[in-house]
PDB file of C-alpha atoms in Angstrom:
ATOM      1  CA  UNK A  18       6.957  12.897  12.082  1.00  0.00           C
ATOM      2  CA  UNK A  19       8.989  16.092  12.112  1.00  0.00           C
ATOM      3  CA  UNK A  20       7.337  19.352  13.121  1.00  0.00           C
ATOM      4  CA  UNK A  21       6.365  21.608  10.264  1.00  0.00           C
ATOM      5  CA  UNK A  22       9.091  24.159   9.530  1.00  0.00           C
ATOM      6  CA  UNK A  23       7.784  27.474  10.800  1.00  0.00           C
ATOM      7  CA  UNK A  24       9.709  29.190   7.998  1.00  0.00           C
ATOM      8  CA  UNK A  25       7.101  27.928   5.573  1.00  0.00           C
ATOM      9  CA  UNK A  26       4.270  30.252   4.676  1.00  0.00           C
ATOM     10  CA  UNK A  27       0.974  29.770   6.514  1.00  0.00           C
ATOM     11  CA  UNK A  28      -0.793  28.145   3.556  1.00  0.00           C
ATOM     12  CA  UNK A  29       1.819  25.381   3.422  1.00  0.00           C
ATOM     13  CA  UNK A  30       1.693  24.867   7.168  1.00  0.00           C
ATOM     14  CA  UNK A  31      -2.110  24.532   7.069  1.00  0.00           C
ATOM     15  CA  UNK A  32      -1.874  22.232   4.075  1.00  0.00           C
ATOM     16  CA  UNK A  33       0.639  19.927   5.765  1.00  0.00           C
ATOM     17  CA  UNK A  34      -1.275  19.846   9.029  1.00  0.00           C
ATOM     18  CA  UNK A  35      -4.428  18.628   7.263  1.00  0.00           C
ATOM     19  CA  UNK A  36      -2.767  15.494   5.886  1.00  0.00           C
ATOM     20  CA  UNK A  37      -3.491  12.274   7.764  1.00  0.00           C
ATOM     21  CA  UNK A  38      -0.503  11.173   9.839  1.00  0.00           C
ATOM     22  CA  UNK A  39      -1.344   7.475   9.724  1.00  0.00           C
ATOM     23  CA  UNK A  40      -1.576   7.080   5.925  1.00  0.00           C
ATOM     24  CA  UNK A  41       1.411   7.292   3.554  1.00  0.00           C
ATOM     25  CA  UNK A  42       1.242  10.486   1.487  1.00  0.00           C
ATOM     26  CA  UNK A  43       2.530  10.215  -2.067  1.00  0.00           C
ATOM     27  CA  UNK A  44       3.443  13.362  -3.984  1.00  0.00           C
ATOM     28  CA  UNK A  45       2.099  13.079  -7.556  1.00  0.00           C
ATOM     29  CA  UNK A  46       3.729  15.638  -9.849  1.00  0.00           C
ATOM     30  CA  UNK A  47       2.345  16.456 -13.266  1.00  0.00           C
ATOM     31  CA  UNK A  48       0.974  19.052 -15.629  1.00  0.00           C
ATOM     32  CA  UNK A  49      -2.719  19.004 -14.840  1.00  0.00           C
ATOM     33  CA  UNK A  50      -3.540  21.283 -17.770  1.00  0.00           C
ATOM     34  CA  UNK A  51      -2.726  18.442 -20.200  1.00  0.00           C
ATOM     35  CA  UNK A  52      -2.533  15.231 -18.135  1.00  0.00           C
ATOM     36  CA  UNK A  53      -5.438  15.608 -15.679  1.00  0.00           C
ATOM     37  CA  UNK A  54      -7.154  12.333 -16.619  1.00  0.00           C
ATOM     38  CA  UNK A  55      -3.916  10.341 -16.418  1.00  0.00           C
ATOM     39  CA  UNK A  56      -2.961  11.927 -13.092  1.00  0.00           C
ATOM     40  CA  UNK A  57      -6.447  11.277 -11.691  1.00  0.00           C
ATOM     41  CA  UNK A  58      -6.134   7.608 -12.723  1.00  0.00           C
ATOM     42  CA  UNK A  59      -2.763   7.339 -10.978  1.00  0.00           C
ATOM     43  CA  UNK A  60      -4.081   9.125  -7.864  1.00  0.00           C
ATOM     44  CA  UNK A  61      -7.082   6.760  -7.742  1.00  0.00           C
ATOM     45  CA  UNK A  62      -4.713   3.781  -7.975  1.00  0.00           C
ATOM     46  CA  UNK A  63      -2.598   5.134  -5.105  1.00  0.00           C
ATOM     47  CA  UNK A  64      -5.715   5.695  -2.998  1.00  0.00           C
ATOM     48  CA  UNK A  65      -6.992   2.229  -3.885  1.00  0.00           C
ATOM     49  CA  UNK A  66      -3.794   0.746  -2.498  1.00  0.00           C
ATOM     50  CA  UNK A  67      -4.180   2.630   0.791  1.00  0.00           C
ATOM     51  CA  UNK A  68      -2.020   5.657   0.013  1.00  0.00           C
ATOM     52  CA  UNK A  69      -2.914   9.311   0.201  1.00  0.00           C
ATOM     53  CA  UNK A  70      -2.123  11.057  -3.106  1.00  0.00           C
ATOM     54  CA  UNK A  71      -1.189  14.739  -2.971  1.00  0.00           C
ATOM     55  CA  UNK A  72      -1.213  16.334  -6.413  1.00  0.00           C
ATOM     56  CA  UNK A  73       1.346  18.952  -7.393  1.00  0.00           C
ATOM     57  CA  UNK A  74       0.332  20.865 -10.516  1.00  0.00           C
ATOM     58  CA  UNK A  75       3.441  21.760 -12.497  1.00  0.00           C
ATOM     59  CA  UNK A  76       1.573  23.381 -15.407  1.00  0.00           C
ATOM     60  CA  UNK A  77       3.262  26.519 -16.728  1.00  0.00           C
ATOM     61  CA  UNK A  78       0.124  28.389 -17.819  1.00  0.00           C
ATOM     62  CA  UNK A  79      -2.297  30.254 -15.546  1.00  0.00           C
ATOM     63  CA  UNK A  80      -5.379  28.341 -14.538  1.00  0.00           C
ATOM     64  CA  UNK A  81      -7.084  26.538 -11.705  1.00  0.00           C
ATOM     65  CA  UNK A  82      -7.671  22.815 -11.354  1.00  0.00           C
ATOM     66  CA  UNK A  83     -10.120  21.168  -8.980  1.00  0.00           C
ATOM     67  CA  UNK A  84      -9.460  17.739  -7.501  1.00  0.00           C
ATOM     68  CA  UNK A  85     -10.986  15.411  -4.955  1.00  0.00           C
ATOM     69  CA  UNK A  86      -7.442  14.930  -3.660  1.00  0.00           C
ATOM     70  CA  UNK A  87      -5.277  17.491  -1.858  1.00  0.00           C
ATOM     71  CA  UNK A  88      -3.745  19.762  -4.456  1.00  0.00           C
ATOM     72  CA  UNK A  89      -0.719  22.026  -4.502  1.00  0.00           C
ATOM     73  CA  UNK A  90      -1.857  24.503  -7.146  1.00  0.00           C
ATOM     74  CA  UNK A  91       0.361  25.775  -9.930  1.00  0.00           C
ATOM     75  CA  UNK A  92       0.120  29.275  -8.428  1.00  0.00           C
ATOM     76  CA  UNK A  93       1.622  27.924  -5.171  1.00  0.00           C
ATOM     77  CA  UNK A  94       4.355  26.122  -7.101  1.00  0.00           C
ATOM     78  CA  UNK A  95       5.187  29.344  -8.966  1.00  0.00           C
ATOM     79  CA  UNK A  96       5.323  31.167  -5.629  1.00  0.00           C
ATOM     80  CA  UNK A  97       7.863  28.541  -4.530  1.00  0.00           C
ATOM     81  CA  UNK A  98      10.001  29.751  -7.427  1.00  0.00           C
ATOM     82  CA  UNK A  99       9.685  33.325  -6.192  1.00  0.00           C
ATOM     83  CA  UNK A 100       7.288  34.469  -8.901  1.00  0.00           C
ATOM     84  CA  UNK A 101       3.684  34.173 -10.032  1.00  0.00           C
ATOM     85  CA  UNK A 102       2.019  31.764 -12.427  1.00  0.00           C
ATOM     86  CA  UNK A 103       0.954  34.767 -14.498  1.00  0.00           C
ATOM     87  CA  UNK A 104       4.579  35.865 -14.886  1.00  0.00           C
ATOM     88  CA  UNK A 105       5.635  32.317 -15.751  1.00  0.00           C
ATOM     89  CA  UNK A 106       2.833  32.083 -18.313  1.00  0.00           C
ATOM     90  CA  UNK A 107       4.241  35.144 -20.122  1.00  0.00           C
ATOM     91  CA  UNK A 108       7.702  33.599 -20.554  1.00  0.00           C
ATOM     92  CA  UNK A 109       8.872  31.652 -23.596  1.00  0.00           C
ATOM     93  CA  UNK A 110       8.199  27.925 -23.073  1.00  0.00           C
ATOM     94  CA  UNK A 111      11.770  26.960 -22.131  1.00  0.00           C
ATOM     95  CA  UNK A 112      12.122  29.770 -19.609  1.00  0.00           C
ATOM     96  CA  UNK A 113       8.674  29.001 -18.174  1.00  0.00           C
ATOM     97  CA  UNK A 114       9.630  25.366 -17.638  1.00  0.00           C
ATOM     98  CA  UNK A 115      12.913  26.417 -16.003  1.00  0.00           C
ATOM     99  CA  UNK A 116      11.074  28.739 -13.618  1.00  0.00           C
ATOM    100  CA  UNK A 117       8.437  26.167 -12.716  1.00  0.00           C
ATOM    101  CA  UNK A 118      11.132  23.507 -12.229  1.00  0.00           C
ATOM    102  CA  UNK A 119      12.596  25.660  -9.453  1.00  0.00           C
ATOM    103  CA  UNK A 120       9.175  25.897  -7.813  1.00  0.00           C
ATOM    104  CA  UNK A 121       8.590  22.147  -8.019  1.00  0.00           C
ATOM    105  CA  UNK A 122      11.973  21.578  -6.378  1.00  0.00           C
ATOM    106  CA  UNK A 123      11.245  24.028  -3.556  1.00  0.00           C
ATOM    107  CA  UNK A 124       7.776  22.643  -2.867  1.00  0.00           C
ATOM    108  CA  UNK A 125       8.919  18.997  -2.973  1.00  0.00           C
ATOM    109  CA  UNK A 126      11.794  19.729  -0.602  1.00  0.00           C
ATOM    110  CA  UNK A 127       9.414  21.479   1.816  1.00  0.00           C
ATOM    111  CA  UNK A 128       6.957  18.615   1.660  1.00  0.00           C
ATOM    112  CA  UNK A 129       9.650  16.044   2.449  1.00  0.00           C
ATOM    113  CA  UNK A 130      11.390  18.205   5.080  1.00  0.00           C
ATOM    114  CA  UNK A 131       8.072  18.561   6.903  1.00  0.00           C
ATOM    115  CA  UNK A 132       7.911  14.761   7.152  1.00  0.00           C
ATOM    116  CA  UNK A 133       4.643  14.664   5.257  1.00  0.00           C
ATOM    117  CA  UNK A 134       5.751  12.737   2.144  1.00  0.00           C
ATOM    118  CA  UNK A 135       6.442   9.047   2.018  1.00  0.00           C
ATOM    119  CA  UNK A 136       7.041   8.750  -1.708  1.00  0.00           C
ATOM    120  CA  UNK A 137       6.853  10.615  -4.973  1.00  0.00           C
ATOM    121  CA  UNK A 138       6.001   9.958  -8.587  1.00  0.00           C
ATOM    122  CA  UNK A 139       5.650  12.073 -11.693  1.00  0.00           C
ATOM    123  CA  UNK A 140       3.708  11.540 -14.879  1.00  0.00           C
ATOM    124  CA  UNK A 141       4.238  12.810 -18.396  1.00  0.00           C
ATOM    125  CA  UNK A 142       7.222  14.080 -20.334  1.00  0.00           C
ATOM    126  CA  UNK A 143       7.064  17.661 -19.113  1.00  0.00           C
ATOM    127  CA  UNK A 144       6.117  16.441 -15.635  1.00  0.00           C
ATOM    128  CA  UNK A 145       9.208  14.243 -15.530  1.00  0.00           C
ATOM    129  CA  UNK A 146      11.370  17.078 -16.833  1.00  0.00           C
ATOM    130  CA  UNK A 147       9.962  19.372 -14.149  1.00  0.00           C
ATOM    131  CA  UNK A 148      10.111  16.833 -11.299  1.00  0.00           C
ATOM    132  CA  UNK A 149      13.453  15.184 -12.048  1.00  0.00           C
ATOM    133  CA  UNK A 150      15.647  17.817 -10.392  1.00  0.00           C
ATOM    134  CA  UNK A 151      13.290  17.977  -7.413  1.00  0.00           C
ATOM    135  CA  UNK A 152      13.449  14.234  -6.848  1.00  0.00           C
ATOM    136  CA  UNK A 153      17.232  14.231  -7.315  1.00  0.00           C
ATOM    137  CA  UNK A 154      17.539  16.825  -4.531  1.00  0.00           C
ATOM    138  CA  UNK A 155      15.640  14.667  -2.038  1.00  0.00           C
ATOM    139  CA  UNK A 156      17.480  12.466   0.469  1.00  0.00           C
ATOM    140  CA  UNK A 157      19.154   9.368  -0.930  1.00  0.00           C
ATOM    141  CA  UNK A 158      16.735   6.459  -0.785  1.00  0.00           C
ATOM    142  CA  UNK A 159      13.573   8.552  -0.858  1.00  0.00           C
ATOM    143  CA  UNK A 160      11.062   6.411  -2.743  1.00  0.00           C
TER     144      UNK A 160
END
């Protein structure tokens, strides 16, 4: 496993260091404001198969979501785009999605570069639209 990039902010470093090294971590991307039940079902299935789901909330409106699984909050994703979730929430829908897409890409790349992700999946139409560019930017062959 690669060392955590010290260029990451402290919250990300702490987050990565808390993940178990001996269990595959799967990044689960989706809009938890509208697809929470579906994402929880998918996360439970991943855990049931021996994986360690890590949820990435790509919702474009302000809010907080609680989960029994590790969660990268929408506010952290927005920060990855160089802004705040409040600022994104004020944008017209298309611009908000564009901004959050940049954050999803940044966070996913950090997660993989830190050697803490062993796979990724997204759920939902907006989730797929937000995660597609992030997954395309990952190394060829990343599952």
